């Protein structure tokens, strides 16, 4: 069963220039389309809550064949089979 994606995330993934996604928190997501990392504007939030964000990220980590461990709060993996993803969990992602 194919999952429906948030339109903003789907648009990012459709960009042929997209190389990396960096997930820090539900309201702090970066992407790279060849010009260095850019922050996704807060007006374009993909996730409505930290819980929705965490569920999405953990599912994608699982789909990539990796496992998140609380002892290692930073993880590099591949999301959607094609894009490098960098994920930070607390305490690294806290301000």
GROMACS .gro file of N, CA and C in nm:
model
  285
    1UNK      N    1   0.084  -0.119   0.000
    1UNK     CA    2   0.000   0.000   0.000
    1UNK      C    3   0.088   0.124   0.000
    2UNK      N    4   0.067   0.211  -0.095
    2UNK     CA    5   0.146   0.332  -0.104
    2UNK      C    6   0.087   0.439  -0.013
    3UNK      N    7   0.172   0.504   0.058
    3UNK     CA    8   0.132   0.607   0.153
    3UNK      C    9   0.122   0.740   0.082
    4UNK      N   10   0.023   0.820   0.119
    4UNK     CA   11   0.014   0.953   0.060
    4UNK      C   12   0.106   1.047   0.138
    5UNK      N   13   0.173   1.134   0.066
    5UNK     CA   14   0.267   1.227   0.125
    5UNK      C   15   0.208   1.367   0.132
    6UNK      N   16   0.252   1.441   0.228
    6UNK     CA   17   0.218   1.582   0.237
    6UNK      C   18   0.259   1.647   0.104
    7UNK      N   19   0.176   1.735   0.048
    7UNK     CA   20   0.207   1.796  -0.082
    7UNK      C   21   0.341   1.869  -0.086
    8UNK      N   22   0.380   1.932   0.023
    8UNK     CA   23   0.508   2.004   0.025
    8UNK      C   24   0.624   1.905   0.017
    9UNK      N   25   0.615   1.796   0.091
    9UNK     CA   26   0.719   1.693   0.086
    9UNK      C   27   0.720   1.626  -0.051
   10UNK      N   28   0.604   1.599  -0.107
   10UNK     CA   29   0.596   1.538  -0.240
   10UNK      C   30   0.661   1.628  -0.345
   11UNK      N   31   0.640   1.759  -0.334
   11UNK     CA   32   0.700   1.854  -0.428
   11UNK      C   33   0.853   1.855  -0.415
   12UNK      N   34   0.902   1.853  -0.291
   12UNK     CA   35   1.047   1.847  -0.269
   12UNK      C   36   1.106   1.721  -0.332
   13UNK      N   37   1.042   1.607  -0.306
   13UNK     CA   38   1.092   1.480  -0.357
   13UNK      C   39   1.087   1.471  -0.509
   14UNK      N   40   0.997   1.545  -0.570
   14UNK     CA   41   0.986   1.543  -0.716
   14UNK      C   42   1.096   1.625  -0.784
   15UNK      N   43   1.166   1.707  -0.708
   15UNK     CA   44   1.271   1.790  -0.765
   15UNK      C   45   1.390   1.702  -0.805
   16UNK      N   46   1.429   1.704  -0.933
   16UNK     CA   47   1.543   1.622  -0.975
   16UNK      C   48   1.675   1.668  -0.913
   17UNK      N   49   1.679   1.789  -0.860
   17UNK     CA   50   1.801   1.841  -0.799
   17UNK      C   51   1.814   1.805  -0.651
   18UNK      N   52   1.709   1.755  -0.590
   18UNK     CA   53   1.713   1.723  -0.446
   18UNK      C   54   1.813   1.611  -0.419
   19UNK      N   55   1.906   1.637  -0.327
   19UNK     CA   56   2.004   1.535  -0.290
   19UNK      C   57   1.990   1.492  -0.145
   20UNK      N   58   1.958   1.585  -0.055
   20UNK     CA   59   1.956   1.556   0.088
   20UNK      C   60   1.836   1.619   0.157
   21UNK      N   61   1.791   1.550   0.260
   21UNK     CA   62   1.690   1.602   0.352
   21UNK      C   63   1.749   1.592   0.493
   22UNK      N   64   1.728   1.693   0.573
   22UNK     CA   65   1.778   1.693   0.709
   22UNK      C   66   1.660   1.722   0.803
   23UNK      N   67   1.627   1.625   0.885
   23UNK     CA   68   1.513   1.635   0.976
   23UNK      C   69   1.564   1.657   1.119
   24UNK      N   70   1.536   1.774   1.175
   24UNK     CA   71   1.576   1.803   1.313
   24UNK      C   72   1.458   1.796   1.408
   25UNK      N   73   1.348   1.855   1.368
   25UNK     CA   74   1.224   1.855   1.447
   25UNK      C   75   1.109   1.873   1.350
   26UNK      N   76   0.986   1.867   1.401
   26UNK     CA   77   0.871   1.881   1.310
   26UNK      C   78   0.867   2.017   1.242
   27UNK      N   79   0.927   2.117   1.306
   27UNK     CA   80   0.925   2.252   1.249
   27UNK      C   81   1.065   2.300   1.207
   28UNK      N   82   1.156   2.206   1.190
   28UNK     CA   83   1.292   2.241   1.147
   28UNK      C   84   1.345   2.134   1.052
   29UNK      N   85   1.318   2.158   0.924
   29UNK     CA   86   1.357   2.063   0.819
   29UNK      C   87   1.436   2.139   0.713
   30UNK      N   88   1.545   2.079   0.670
   30UNK     CA   89   1.632   2.140   0.569
   30UNK      C   90   1.638   2.049   0.446
   31UNK      N   91   1.670   2.108   0.334
   31UNK     CA   92   1.684   2.031   0.211
   31UNK      C   93   1.798   2.091   0.129
   32UNK      N   94   1.856   2.009   0.042
   32UNK     CA   95   1.964   2.055  -0.044
   32UNK      C   96   1.931   2.018  -0.188
   33UNK      N   97   1.928   2.119  -0.273
   33UNK     CA   98   1.907   2.099  -0.416
   33UNK      C   99   2.029   2.145  -0.495
   34UNK      N  100   2.146   2.125  -0.434
   34UNK     CA  101   2.270   2.159  -0.502
   34UNK      C  102   2.328   2.295  -0.467
   35UNK      N  103   2.258   2.370  -0.384
   35UNK     CA  104   2.306   2.503  -0.345
   35UNK      C  105   2.335   2.512  -0.196
   36UNK      N  106   2.354   2.400  -0.131
   36UNK     CA  107   2.371   2.399   0.014
   36UNK      C  108   2.235   2.384   0.082
   37UNK      N  109   2.238   2.358   0.209
   37UNK     CA  110   2.112   2.335   0.281
   37UNK      C  111   2.031   2.464   0.294
   38UNK      N  112   1.902   2.450   0.268
   38UNK     CA  113   1.805   2.558   0.286
   38UNK      C  114   1.702   2.510   0.386
   39UNK      N  115   1.656   2.600   0.470
   39UNK     CA  116   1.553   2.564   0.568
   39UNK      C  117   1.416   2.576   0.504
   40UNK      N  118   1.334   2.475   0.527
   40UNK     CA  119   1.196   2.480   0.481
   40UNK      C  120   1.125   2.589   0.560
   41UNK      N  121   1.063   2.686   0.493
   41UNK     CA  122   0.997   2.795   0.566
   41UNK      C  123   0.889   2.743   0.660
   42UNK      N  124   0.874   2.810   0.773
   42UNK     CA  125   0.774   2.769   0.872
   42UNK      C  126   0.633   2.776   0.814
   43UNK      N  127   0.613   2.854   0.710
   43UNK     CA  128   0.481   2.861   0.646
   43UNK      C  129   0.451   2.735   0.566
   44UNK      N  130   0.551   2.649   0.550
   44UNK     CA  131   0.533   2.526   0.473
   44UNK      C  132   0.558   2.403   0.560
   45UNK      N  133   0.505   2.403   0.679
   45UNK     CA  134   0.525   2.290   0.769
   45UNK      C  135   0.470   2.161   0.708
   46UNK      N  136   0.549   2.056   0.718
   46UNK     CA  137   0.509   1.925   0.667
   46UNK      C  138   0.434   1.848   0.775
   47UNK      N  139   0.474   1.866   0.899
   47UNK     CA  140   0.415   1.791   1.010
   47UNK      C  141   0.346   1.887   1.106
   48UNK      N  142   0.230   1.848   1.156
   48UNK     CA  143   0.155   1.935   1.245
   48UNK      C  144   0.199   1.922   1.391
   49UNK      N  145   0.273   1.817   1.421
   49UNK     CA  146   0.316   1.797   1.561
   49UNK      C  147   0.445   1.718   1.565
   50UNK      N  148   0.509   1.721   1.679
   50UNK     CA  149   0.632   1.644   1.699
   50UNK      C  150   0.601   1.494   1.691
   51UNK      N  151   0.484   1.454   1.739
   51UNK     CA  152   0.445   1.313   1.736
   51UNK      C  153   0.427   1.264   1.592
   52UNK      N  154   0.360   1.343   1.509
   52UNK     CA  155   0.342   1.306   1.368
   52UNK      C  156   0.479   1.296   1.298
   53UNK      N  157   0.566   1.391   1.327
   53UNK     CA  158   0.701   1.392   1.272
   53UNK      C  159   0.778   1.266   1.313
   54UNK      N  160   0.778   1.236   1.442
   54UNK     CA  161   0.852   1.120   1.493
   54UNK      C  162   0.800   0.990   1.430
   55UNK      N  163   0.669   0.974   1.419
   55UNK     CA  164   0.613   0.854   1.357
   55UNK      C  165   0.658   0.840   1.212
   56UNK      N  166   0.654   0.950   1.138
   56UNK     CA  167   0.698   0.950   0.998
   56UNK      C  168   0.845   0.910   0.987
   57UNK      N  169   0.930   0.977   1.066
   57UNK     CA  170   1.074   0.953   1.058
   57UNK      C  171   1.107   0.809   1.098
   58UNK      N  172   1.047   0.760   1.205
   58UNK     CA  173   1.075   0.623   1.248
   58UNK      C  174   1.029   0.521   1.144
   59UNK      N  175   0.917   0.547   1.078
   59UNK     CA  176   0.869   0.458   0.971
   59UNK      C  177   0.968   0.458   0.854
   60UNK      N  178   1.015   0.576   0.815
   60UNK     CA  179   1.111   0.584   0.703
   60UNK      C  180   1.244   0.517   0.740
   61UNK      N  181   1.288   0.534   0.863
   61UNK     CA  182   1.410   0.466   0.908
   61UNK      C  183   1.392   0.316   0.898
   62UNK      N  184   1.278   0.267   0.943
   62UNK     CA  185   1.248   0.124   0.936
   62UNK      C  186   1.246   0.076   0.790
   63UNK      N  187   1.183   0.154   0.702
   63UNK     CA  188   1.176   0.118   0.560
   63UNK      C  189   1.314   0.111   0.496
   64UNK      N  190   1.407   0.190   0.548
   64UNK     CA  191   1.542   0.191   0.493
   64UNK      C  192   1.627   0.076   0.546
   65UNK      N  193   1.572   0.000   0.642
   65UNK     CA  194   1.644  -0.114   0.697
   65UNK      C  195   1.733  -0.080   0.815
   66UNK      N  196   1.723   0.043   0.863
   66UNK     CA  197   1.803   0.084   0.977
   66UNK      C  198   1.716   0.088   1.102
   67UNK      N  199   1.783   0.100   1.216
   67UNK     CA  200   1.713   0.106   1.344
   67UNK      C  201   1.767   0.227   1.420
   68UNK      N  202   1.677   0.303   1.480
   68UNK     CA  203   1.718   0.415   1.562
   68UNK      C  204   1.745   0.366   1.703
   69UNK      N  205   1.851   0.416   1.762
   69UNK     CA  206   1.890   0.382   1.898
   69UNK      C  207   1.906   0.512   1.976
   70UNK      N  208   1.841   0.523   2.092
   70UNK     CA  209   1.846   0.645   2.171
   70UNK      C  210   1.988   0.683   2.212
   71UNK      N  211   2.078   0.586   2.213
   71UNK     CA  212   2.217   0.616   2.248
   71UNK      C  213   2.290   0.689   2.136
   72UNK      N  214   2.237   0.678   2.015
   72UNK     CA  215   2.295   0.745   1.898
   72UNK      C  216   2.187   0.834   1.835
   73UNK      N  217   2.174   0.958   1.883
   73UNK     CA  218   2.061   1.042   1.840
   73UNK      C  219   2.073   1.102   1.701
   74UNK      N  220   2.177   1.066   1.624
   74UNK     CA  221   2.190   1.115   1.487
   74UNK      C  222   2.202   0.996   1.394
   75UNK      N  223   2.132   0.999   1.283
   75UNK     CA  224   2.130   0.885   1.191
   75UNK      C  225   2.134   0.934   1.047
   76UNK      N  226   2.217   0.873   0.967
   76UNK     CA  227   2.219   0.895   0.822
   76UNK      C  228   2.160   0.773   0.756
   77UNK      N  229   2.071   0.795   0.660
   77UNK     CA  230   2.006   0.683   0.593
   77UNK      C  231   1.958   0.729   0.455
   78UNK      N  232   1.881   0.646   0.389
   78UNK     CA  233   1.819   0.679   0.260
   78UNK      C  234   1.667   0.673   0.279
   79UNK      N  235   1.600   0.782   0.245
   79UNK     CA  236   1.453   0.785   0.252
   79UNK      C  237   1.397   0.770   0.111
   80UNK      N  238   1.287   0.704   0.100
   80UNK     CA  239   1.215   0.684  -0.026
   80UNK      C  240   1.301   0.614  -0.130
   81UNK      N  241   1.403   0.544  -0.084
   81UNK     CA  242   1.488   0.466  -0.172
   81UNK      C  243   1.585   0.545  -0.257
   82UNK      N  244   1.581   0.678  -0.249
   82UNK     CA  245   1.663   0.758  -0.340
   82UNK      C  246   1.730   0.880  -0.279
   83UNK      N  247   1.685   0.928  -0.166
   83UNK     CA  248   1.735   1.054  -0.113
   83UNK      C  249   1.807   1.034   0.021
   84UNK      N  250   1.926   1.093   0.030
   84UNK     CA  251   1.998   1.088   0.158
   84UNK      C  252   1.918   1.165   0.262
   85UNK      N  253   1.909   1.107   0.380
   85UNK     CA  254   1.838   1.173   0.489
   85UNK      C  255   1.925   1.171   0.614
   86UNK      N  256   1.922   1.281   0.684
   86UNK     CA  257   1.997   1.297   0.807
   86UNK      C  258   1.895   1.333   0.915
   87UNK      N  259   1.891   1.254   1.022
   87UNK     CA  260   1.788   1.272   1.124
   87UNK      C  261   1.855   1.293   1.259
   88UNK      N  262   1.811   1.397   1.328
   88UNK     CA  263   1.859   1.424   1.464
   88UNK      C  264   1.743   1.411   1.560
   89UNK      N  265   1.767   1.340   1.669
   89UNK     CA  266   1.668   1.324   1.775
   89UNK      C  267   1.720   1.395   1.900
   90UNK      N  268   1.630   1.425   1.995
   90UNK     CA  269   1.677   1.484   2.122
   90UNK      C  270   1.782   1.396   2.185
   91UNK      N  271   1.880   1.451   2.250
   91UNK     CA  272   1.895   1.593   2.285
   91UNK      C  273   1.960   1.677   2.176
   92UNK      N  274   2.009   1.617   2.068
   92UNK     CA  275   2.074   1.696   1.962
   92UNK      C  276   1.980   1.796   1.897
   93UNK      N  277   1.854   1.762   1.883
   93UNK     CA  278   1.760   1.847   1.809
   93UNK      C  279   1.690   1.950   1.896
   94UNK      N  280   1.723   1.957   2.023
   94UNK     CA  281   1.662   2.056   2.111
   94UNK      C  282   1.738   2.187   2.104
   95UNK      N  283   1.665   2.295   2.126
   95UNK     CA  284   1.728   2.428   2.127
   95UNK      C  285   1.763   2.466   2.267
   0.00000   0.00000   0.00000
